[in-house]
mmCIF file of C-alpha atoms in Angstrom:
data_model
loop_
_atom_site.group_PDB
_atom_site.id
_atom_site.type_symbol
_atom_site.label_atom_id
_atom_site.label_comp_id
_atom_site.label_asym_id
_atom_site.label_seq_id
_atom_site.Cartn_x
_atom_site.Cartn_y
_atom_site.Cartn_z
ATOM 1 C CA UNK B 1 67.258 17.561 -104.591
ATOM 2 C CA UNK B 2 67.219 19.896 -101.608
ATOM 3 C CA UNK B 3 65.286 23.112 -102.091
ATOM 4 C CA UNK B 4 66.164 26.040 -99.844
ATOM 5 C CA UNK B 5 63.737 28.652 -98.567
ATOM 6 C CA UNK B 6 63.337 31.059 -95.668
ATOM 7 C CA UNK B 7 61.097 31.742 -92.737
ATOM 8 C CA UNK B 8 60.313 35.412 -93.159
ATOM 9 C CA UNK B 9 59.716 37.842 -90.294
ATOM 10 C CA UNK B 10 58.799 40.956 -92.284
ATOM 11 C CA UNK B 11 57.912 39.924 -95.842
ATOM 12 C CA UNK B 12 56.260 43.200 -96.793
ATOM 13 C CA UNK B 13 59.359 45.246 -95.927
ATOM 14 C CA UNK B 14 62.069 42.894 -97.118
ATOM 15 C CA UNK B 15 60.836 40.682 -99.956
ATOM 16 C CA UNK B 16 62.352 37.230 -99.437
ATOM 17 C CA UNK B 17 64.561 35.675 -102.118
ATOM 18 C CA UNK B 18 63.214 33.308 -104.703
ATOM 19 C CA UNK B 19 62.276 29.953 -103.252
ATOM 20 C CA UNK B 20 59.726 28.625 -100.762
ATOM 21 C CA UNK B 21 58.579 30.919 -97.955
ATOM 22 C CA UNK B 22 57.447 29.905 -94.483
ATOM 23 C CA UNK B 23 55.219 32.365 -92.637
ATOM 24 C CA UNK B 24 55.892 32.493 -88.903
ATOM 25 C CA UNK B 25 56.811 35.307 -86.498
ATOM 26 C CA UNK B 26 55.264 37.773 -88.913
ATOM 27 C CA UNK B 27 51.887 38.554 -87.341
ATOM 28 C CA UNK B 28 49.715 35.842 -88.899
ATOM 29 C CA UNK B 29 49.120 33.335 -86.075
ATOM 30 C CA UNK B 30 45.710 31.900 -85.211
ATOM 31 C CA UNK B 31 45.514 34.495 -82.436
ATOM 32 C CA UNK B 32 46.250 37.303 -84.920
ATOM 33 C CA UNK B 33 43.812 36.132 -87.574
ATOM 34 C CA UNK B 34 40.891 35.127 -85.345
ATOM 35 C CA UNK B 35 40.740 37.616 -82.438
ATOM 36 C CA UNK B 36 37.175 36.658 -81.420
ATOM 37 C CA UNK B 37 34.800 33.800 -82.155
ATOM 38 C CA UNK B 38 33.435 34.263 -85.669
ATOM 39 C CA UNK B 39 35.635 37.325 -86.302
ATOM 40 C CA UNK B 40 38.513 37.161 -88.768
ATOM 41 C CA UNK B 41 41.114 39.758 -89.660
ATOM 42 C CA UNK B 42 42.702 38.712 -92.927
ATOM 43 C CA UNK B 43 44.234 42.006 -94.108
ATOM 44 C CA UNK B 44 47.861 41.285 -93.183
ATOM 45 C CA UNK B 45 47.863 37.715 -94.472
ATOM 46 C CA UNK B 46 46.079 38.860 -97.640
ATOM 47 C CA UNK B 47 48.794 41.455 -98.223
ATOM 48 C CA UNK B 48 51.598 38.946 -97.648
ATOM 49 C CA UNK B 49 50.114 36.277 -99.911
ATOM 50 C CA UNK B 50 49.348 38.850 -102.600
ATOM 51 C CA UNK B 51 52.978 40.025 -102.448
ATOM 52 C CA UNK B 52 54.250 36.515 -103.216
ATOM 53 C CA UNK B 53 52.381 35.517 -106.400
ATOM 54 C CA UNK B 54 53.101 32.017 -107.585
ATOM 55 C CA UNK B 55 55.346 31.253 -104.610
ATOM 56 C CA UNK B 56 55.299 28.093 -102.540
ATOM 57 C CA UNK B 57 53.972 29.349 -99.181
ATOM 58 C CA UNK B 58 53.870 27.354 -95.958
ATOM 59 C CA UNK B 59 51.822 28.879 -93.148
ATOM 60 C CA UNK B 60 52.548 27.675 -89.622
ATOM 61 C CA UNK B 61 49.171 27.548 -87.889
ATOM 62 C CA UNK B 62 49.681 27.950 -84.148
ATOM 63 C CA UNK B 63 49.031 30.187 -81.115
ATOM 64 C CA UNK B 64 45.550 29.726 -79.653
ATOM 65 C CA UNK B 65 43.606 32.982 -79.230
ATOM 66 C CA UNK B 66 42.984 33.732 -75.566
ATOM 67 C CA UNK B 67 39.214 33.641 -76.046
ATOM 68 C CA UNK B 68 39.472 30.057 -77.375
ATOM 69 C CA UNK B 69 42.093 28.728 -74.944
ATOM 70 C CA UNK B 70 41.420 26.017 -72.389
ATOM 71 C CA UNK B 71 43.999 27.767 -70.182
ATOM 72 C CA UNK B 72 43.550 31.461 -71.085
ATOM 73 C CA UNK B 73 46.122 32.709 -68.546
ATOM 74 C CA UNK B 74 48.899 30.355 -69.610
ATOM 75 C CA UNK B 75 52.060 32.278 -70.483
ATOM 76 C CA UNK B 76 54.293 30.825 -73.127
ATOM 77 C CA UNK B 77 57.046 32.671 -74.939
ATOM 78 C CA UNK B 78 57.175 36.264 -73.660
ATOM 79 C CA UNK B 79 56.490 37.611 -77.131
ATOM 80 C CA UNK B 80 53.328 35.506 -77.485
ATOM 81 C CA UNK B 81 49.903 36.426 -76.043
ATOM 82 C CA UNK B 82 48.405 34.760 -72.992
ATOM 83 C CA UNK B 83 46.747 31.444 -73.751
ATOM 84 C CA UNK B 84 48.649 30.931 -76.999
ATOM 85 C CA UNK B 85 50.370 27.756 -75.754
ATOM 86 C CA UNK B 86 47.115 26.182 -74.568
ATOM 87 C CA UNK B 87 44.924 23.691 -76.425
ATOM 88 C CA UNK B 88 41.575 25.145 -77.459
ATOM 89 C CA UNK B 89 38.693 24.799 -75.023
ATOM 90 C CA UNK B 90 36.547 23.205 -77.709
ATOM 91 C CA UNK B 91 37.608 21.539 -80.952
ATOM 92 C CA UNK B 92 34.775 23.325 -82.762
ATOM 93 C CA UNK B 93 36.621 26.655 -82.519
ATOM 94 C CA UNK B 94 39.721 25.109 -84.075
ATOM 95 C CA UNK B 95 37.737 23.459 -86.853
ATOM 96 C CA UNK B 96 35.872 26.679 -87.612
ATOM 97 C CA UNK B 97 39.132 28.570 -87.995
ATOM 98 C CA UNK B 98 40.754 25.925 -90.179
ATOM 99 C CA UNK B 99 37.684 25.865 -92.418
ATOM 100 C CA UNK B 100 37.690 29.669 -92.827
ATOM 101 C CA UNK B 101 41.458 29.789 -93.379
ATOM 102 C CA UNK B 102 41.714 27.026 -95.969
ATOM 103 C CA UNK B 103 38.611 28.248 -97.788
ATOM 104 C CA UNK B 104 39.998 31.778 -98.134
ATOM 105 C CA UNK B 105 43.460 30.747 -99.293
ATOM 106 C CA UNK B 106 42.585 27.761 -101.440
ATOM 107 C CA UNK B 107 45.190 27.445 -104.172
ATOM 108 C CA UNK B 108 47.331 30.260 -102.746
ATOM 109 C CA UNK B 109 48.786 28.817 -99.550
ATOM 110 C CA UNK B 110 50.389 25.555 -100.619
ATOM 111 C CA UNK B 111 51.008 23.950 -97.219
ATOM 112 C CA UNK B 112 49.773 24.267 -93.649
ATOM 113 C CA UNK B 113 52.054 23.339 -90.770
ATOM 114 C CA UNK B 114 49.986 22.376 -87.753
ATOM 115 C CA UNK B 115 51.677 23.998 -84.785
ATOM 116 C CA UNK B 116 55.132 25.237 -83.921
ATOM 117 C CA UNK B 117 57.686 23.433 -81.727
ATOM 118 C CA UNK B 118 55.280 21.654 -79.361
ATOM 119 C CA UNK B 119 58.195 20.237 -77.357
ATOM 120 C CA UNK B 120 58.684 23.684 -75.825
ATOM 121 C CA UNK B 121 56.533 25.259 -73.108
ATOM 122 C CA UNK B 122 56.791 28.455 -75.149
ATOM 123 C CA UNK B 123 54.307 26.986 -77.642
ATOM 124 C CA UNK B 124 52.576 24.030 -75.978
ATOM 125 C CA UNK B 125 52.225 24.137 -72.199
ATOM 126 C CA UNK B 126 50.452 20.898 -71.232
ATOM 127 C CA UNK B 127 52.850 18.375 -72.740
ATOM 128 C CA UNK B 128 50.985 15.648 -70.887
ATOM 129 C CA UNK B 129 48.022 16.616 -73.080
ATOM 130 C CA UNK B 130 49.939 16.366 -76.340
ATOM 131 C CA UNK B 131 47.218 14.023 -77.612
ATOM 132 C CA UNK B 132 45.066 17.083 -78.197
ATOM 133 C CA UNK B 133 47.533 18.297 -80.812
ATOM 134 C CA UNK B 134 47.355 14.957 -82.618
ATOM 135 C CA UNK B 135 43.567 15.244 -82.790
ATOM 136 C CA UNK B 136 43.826 18.870 -83.922
ATOM 137 C CA UNK B 137 46.197 17.819 -86.702
ATOM 138 C CA UNK B 138 43.869 15.058 -87.865
ATOM 139 C CA UNK B 139 40.837 17.341 -87.896
ATOM 140 C CA UNK B 140 42.730 20.085 -89.717
ATOM 141 C CA UNK B 141 43.976 17.603 -92.316
ATOM 142 C CA UNK B 142 40.462 16.361 -93.034
ATOM 143 C CA UNK B 143 39.154 19.902 -93.552
ATOM 144 C CA UNK B 144 42.099 21.159 -95.603
ATOM 145 C CA UNK B 145 42.100 18.147 -97.916
ATOM 146 C CA UNK B 146 38.377 18.467 -98.542
ATOM 147 C CA UNK B 147 38.601 22.175 -99.399
ATOM 148 C CA UNK B 148 41.984 22.224 -101.123
ATOM 149 C CA UNK B 149 43.199 18.753 -102.175
ATOM 150 C CA UNK B 150 46.370 20.245 -103.617
ATOM 151 C CA UNK B 151 47.529 21.638 -100.257
ATOM 152 C CA UNK B 152 49.912 19.692 -98.038
ATOM 153 C CA UNK B 153 49.517 19.150 -94.292
ATOM 154 C CA UNK B 154 52.839 19.497 -92.513
ATOM 155 C CA UNK B 155 53.725 18.081 -89.113
ATOM 156 C CA UNK B 156 54.951 20.288 -86.280
ATOM 157 C CA UNK B 157 58.712 20.449 -85.838
ATOM 158 C CA UNK B 158 60.482 18.007 -83.564
ATOM 159 C CA UNK B 159 63.652 19.240 -81.865
ATOM 160 C CA UNK B 160 66.499 16.707 -81.869
ATOM 161 C CA UNK B 161 68.802 18.978 -79.840
ATOM 162 C CA UNK B 162 69.310 17.564 -76.335
ATOM 163 C CA UNK B 163 68.677 20.914 -74.631
ATOM 164 C CA UNK B 164 65.144 20.858 -76.093
ATOM 165 C CA UNK B 165 64.413 17.325 -74.924
ATOM 166 C CA UNK B 166 65.675 15.601 -78.042
ATOM 167 C CA UNK B 167 63.876 12.783 -79.787
ATOM 168 C CA UNK B 168 62.884 11.177 -76.490
ATOM 169 C CA UNK B 169 60.612 14.120 -75.740
ATOM 170 C CA UNK B 170 59.562 14.327 -79.380
ATOM 171 C CA UNK B 171 58.338 10.735 -79.280
ATOM 172 C CA UNK B 172 55.186 11.698 -77.355
ATOM 173 C CA UNK B 173 54.161 14.008 -80.194
ATOM 174 C CA UNK B 174 55.036 11.427 -82.840
ATOM 175 C CA UNK B 175 53.055 8.752 -81.019
ATOM 176 C CA UNK B 176 49.938 10.906 -81.018
ATOM 177 C CA UNK B 177 50.302 11.260 -84.789
ATOM 178 C CA UNK B 178 50.550 7.467 -84.928
ATOM 179 C CA UNK B 179 47.323 7.204 -82.911
ATOM 180 C CA UNK B 180 45.671 9.436 -85.513
ATOM 181 C CA UNK B 181 46.996 7.384 -88.457
ATOM 182 C CA UNK B 182 49.688 9.856 -89.448
ATOM 183 C CA UNK B 183 47.477 12.628 -90.862
ATOM 184 C CA UNK B 184 50.442 14.541 -92.313
ATOM 185 C CA UNK B 185 52.246 14.662 -95.647
ATOM 186 C CA UNK B 186 55.673 15.807 -94.407
ATOM 187 C CA UNK B 187 57.853 15.320 -91.301
ATOM 188 C CA UNK B 188 59.640 18.441 -90.022
ATOM 189 C CA UNK B 189 62.361 19.311 -87.555
ATOM 190 C CA UNK B 190 64.125 22.465 -86.385
ATOM 191 C CA UNK B 191 67.903 22.102 -86.361
ATOM 192 C CA UNK B 192 69.969 24.543 -84.308
ATOM 193 C CA UNK B 193 73.424 23.217 -83.420
ATOM 194 C CA UNK B 194 74.765 24.338 -80.047
ATOM 195 C CA UNK B 195 76.917 27.492 -80.082
ATOM 196 C CA UNK B 196 80.285 26.859 -81.655
ATOM 197 C CA UNK B 197 79.163 23.675 -83.367
ATOM 198 C CA UNK B 198 79.159 23.397 -87.132
ATOM 199 C CA UNK B 199 77.666 21.297 -89.913
ATOM 200 C CA UNK B 200 78.781 17.964 -88.430
ATOM 201 C CA UNK B 201 76.460 18.626 -85.480
ATOM 202 C CA UNK B 202 73.646 19.540 -87.877
ATOM 203 C CA UNK B 203 74.124 16.264 -89.701
ATOM 204 C CA UNK B 204 74.202 14.333 -86.432
ATOM 205 C CA UNK B 205 70.842 15.830 -85.423
ATOM 206 C CA UNK B 206 69.364 14.652 -88.720
ATOM 207 C CA UNK B 207 70.580 11.153 -87.916
ATOM 208 C CA UNK B 208 68.933 11.338 -84.474
ATOM 209 C CA UNK B 209 65.721 12.628 -86.064
ATOM 210 C CA UNK B 210 65.578 9.753 -88.534
ATOM 211 C CA UNK B 211 66.255 7.234 -85.767
ATOM 212 C CA UNK B 212 63.450 8.717 -83.650
ATOM 213 C CA UNK B 213 61.018 8.451 -86.539
ATOM 214 C CA UNK B 214 62.018 4.840 -87.092
ATOM 215 C CA UNK B 215 61.501 3.948 -83.414
ATOM 216 C CA UNK B 216 57.828 4.945 -83.544
ATOM 217 C CA UNK B 217 57.238 3.343 -86.932
ATOM 218 C CA UNK B 218 56.686 6.620 -88.763
ATOM 219 C CA UNK B 219 55.811 6.327 -92.445
ATOM 220 C CA UNK B 220 58.395 7.331 -95.013
ATOM 221 C CA UNK B 221 57.396 10.871 -95.842
ATOM 222 C CA UNK B 222 59.460 13.779 -97.171
ATOM 223 C CA UNK B 223 61.735 15.397 -94.569
ATOM 224 C CA UNK B 224 61.762 19.187 -94.294
ATOM 225 C CA UNK B 225 63.814 21.355 -91.960
ATOM 226 C CA UNK B 226 61.422 24.135 -90.978
ATOM 227 C CA UNK B 227 64.021 26.300 -89.212
ATOM 228 C CA UNK B 228 67.795 26.296 -89.088
ATOM 229 C CA UNK B 229 70.697 28.588 -88.285
ATOM 230 C CA UNK B 230 73.951 28.432 -86.344
ATOM 231 C CA UNK B 231 75.472 29.924 -83.174
ATOM 232 C CA UNK B 232 72.073 30.592 -81.618
ATOM 233 C CA UNK B 233 72.274 33.293 -78.902
ATOM 234 C CA UNK B 234 76.081 33.394 -79.146
ATOM 235 C CA UNK B 235 76.824 36.214 -81.572
ATOM 236 C CA UNK B 236 77.278 36.724 -85.276
ATOM 237 C CA UNK B 237 79.549 34.552 -87.383
ATOM 238 C CA UNK B 238 82.194 36.058 -89.685
ATOM 239 C CA UNK B 239 81.070 36.410 -93.281
ATOM 240 C CA UNK B 240 83.317 33.634 -94.542
ATOM 241 C CA UNK B 241 82.072 31.255 -91.852
ATOM 242 C CA UNK B 242 78.420 32.128 -92.511
ATOM 243 C CA UNK B 243 78.803 31.409 -96.221
ATOM 244 C CA UNK B 244 80.645 28.154 -95.532
ATOM 245 C CA UNK B 245 77.928 26.992 -93.105
ATOM 246 C CA UNK B 246 75.213 27.527 -95.684
ATOM 247 C CA UNK B 247 77.208 25.702 -98.356
ATOM 248 C CA UNK B 248 78.053 22.866 -95.962
ATOM 249 C CA UNK B 249 74.455 22.558 -94.794
ATOM 250 C CA UNK B 250 73.325 22.170 -98.378
ATOM 251 C CA UNK B 251 75.789 19.324 -98.898
ATOM 252 C CA UNK B 252 74.664 17.592 -95.683
ATOM 253 C CA UNK B 253 70.994 18.026 -96.593
ATOM 254 C CA UNK B 254 71.597 16.465 -99.990
ATOM 255 C CA UNK B 255 73.386 13.508 -98.387
ATOM 256 C CA UNK B 256 70.500 12.973 -95.955
ATOM 257 C CA UNK B 257 67.878 13.460 -98.698
ATOM 258 C CA UNK B 258 66.267 16.410 -96.940
ATOM 259 C CA UNK B 259 63.785 17.750 -99.480
ATOM 260 C CA UNK B 260 63.542 21.284 -98.127
ATOM 261 C CA UNK B 261 65.438 23.583 -95.751
ATOM 262 C CA UNK B 262 63.947 26.847 -94.458
ATOM 263 C CA UNK B 263 66.538 29.230 -93.023
ATOM 264 C CA UNK B 264 65.554 31.295 -90.008
ATOM 265 C CA UNK B 265 64.975 34.103 -90.497
ATOM 266 C CA UNK B 266 64.777 36.479 -93.426
ATOM 267 C CA UNK B 267 64.463 40.144 -92.458
ATOM 268 C CA UNK B 268 66.049 42.905 -90.453
ATOM 269 C CA UNK B 269 64.637 41.435 -87.230
ATOM 270 C CA UNK B 270 66.691 38.271 -87.743
ATOM 271 C CA UNK B 271 69.395 39.710 -85.485
ATOM 272 C CA UNK B 272 72.814 38.146 -86.060
ATOM 273 C CA UNK B 273 73.626 38.531 -82.355
ATOM 274 C CA UNK B 274 70.834 35.998 -81.761
ATOM 275 C CA UNK B 275 71.184 34.074 -85.017
ATOM 276 C CA UNK B 276 74.762 33.604 -86.144
ATOM 277 C CA UNK B 277 73.908 33.997 -89.830
ATOM 278 C CA UNK B 278 72.051 37.220 -90.620
ATOM 279 C CA UNK B 279 69.702 36.942 -93.587
ATOM 280 C CA UNK B 280 68.620 40.133 -95.236
ATOM 281 C CA UNK B 281 69.635 42.002 -98.348
ATOM 282 C CA UNK B 282 73.378 42.495 -98.639
ATOM 283 C CA UNK B 283 74.545 40.069 -95.938
ATOM 284 C CA UNK B 284 77.020 37.280 -96.631
ATOM 285 C CA UNK B 285 74.396 34.739 -95.602
ATOM 286 C CA UNK B 286 71.861 36.167 -98.032
ATOM 287 C CA UNK B 287 74.394 36.129 -100.867
ATOM 288 C CA UNK B 288 75.357 32.505 -100.177
ATOM 289 C CA UNK B 289 71.709 31.490 -100.038
ATOM 290 C CA UNK B 290 70.977 33.345 -103.274
ATOM 291 C CA UNK B 291 73.744 31.405 -105.035
ATOM 292 C CA UNK B 292 72.082 28.130 -103.991
ATOM 293 C CA UNK B 293 68.682 29.340 -105.176
ATOM 294 C CA UNK B 294 70.105 30.364 -108.549
ATOM 295 C CA UNK B 295 71.618 26.886 -108.983
ATOM 296 C CA UNK B 296 68.287 25.288 -108.075
ATOM 297 C CA UNK B 297 66.486 27.456 -110.615
#
């Protein structure tokens, strides 16, 4: 059965609907939580986790603090700080953060996704050094599983869409996971059909994703879609279309045996002019998603 959730951009202002919650783009990156070596600022993440008692929470752990970055002046996405798309200068800084993070949130954060969209320069600049991310994932998995055996370690999202390099570019990341004996519990992808395309394109990207996993001999693990929406950067969709896309995506996910789908993004900052389906209280997208969640319950 497919379970639907949301990536939430402002969870304290707009409580997300029932279902799993992914924390990303809400001020809780590695850079936010660990602004200097040995210094941690947990207040915002504490408040978010405390506001979601008993919920299934996935935290995407990404964005190297500038002080820890191998390339501290590297500029990724314009909304991210300098150095955030660089590997850490030393693995010890990464391990220290993962230890502190998993120790503090043992039993409360249920899964840790190691990095965000490494195919894109916005989040991982030295793609020729993608092996570093494989080693980071393996080290994080070892620490997390020792501290919190119930927590899951989630792979970074691959991007099957051709404009993001597709599965050919994703293969370098998958191969470094292979080199590290697949230290993850779940495969993930982000699925954003090109503007104007509908659920058939979404389904086709899933097929490409599965084929890419098979080519590198990936183990059969659960498949989660960590982000999805439609009409990216091309304007809002009419209410009836938005509701139909959510319903159709659910059907496609069930057919492909996708265990979980996180919609991007819940909150008033999830602008429908950027994301075709707006998701906050009162929107057609939110109502359609709520109907799915009620059926799942």
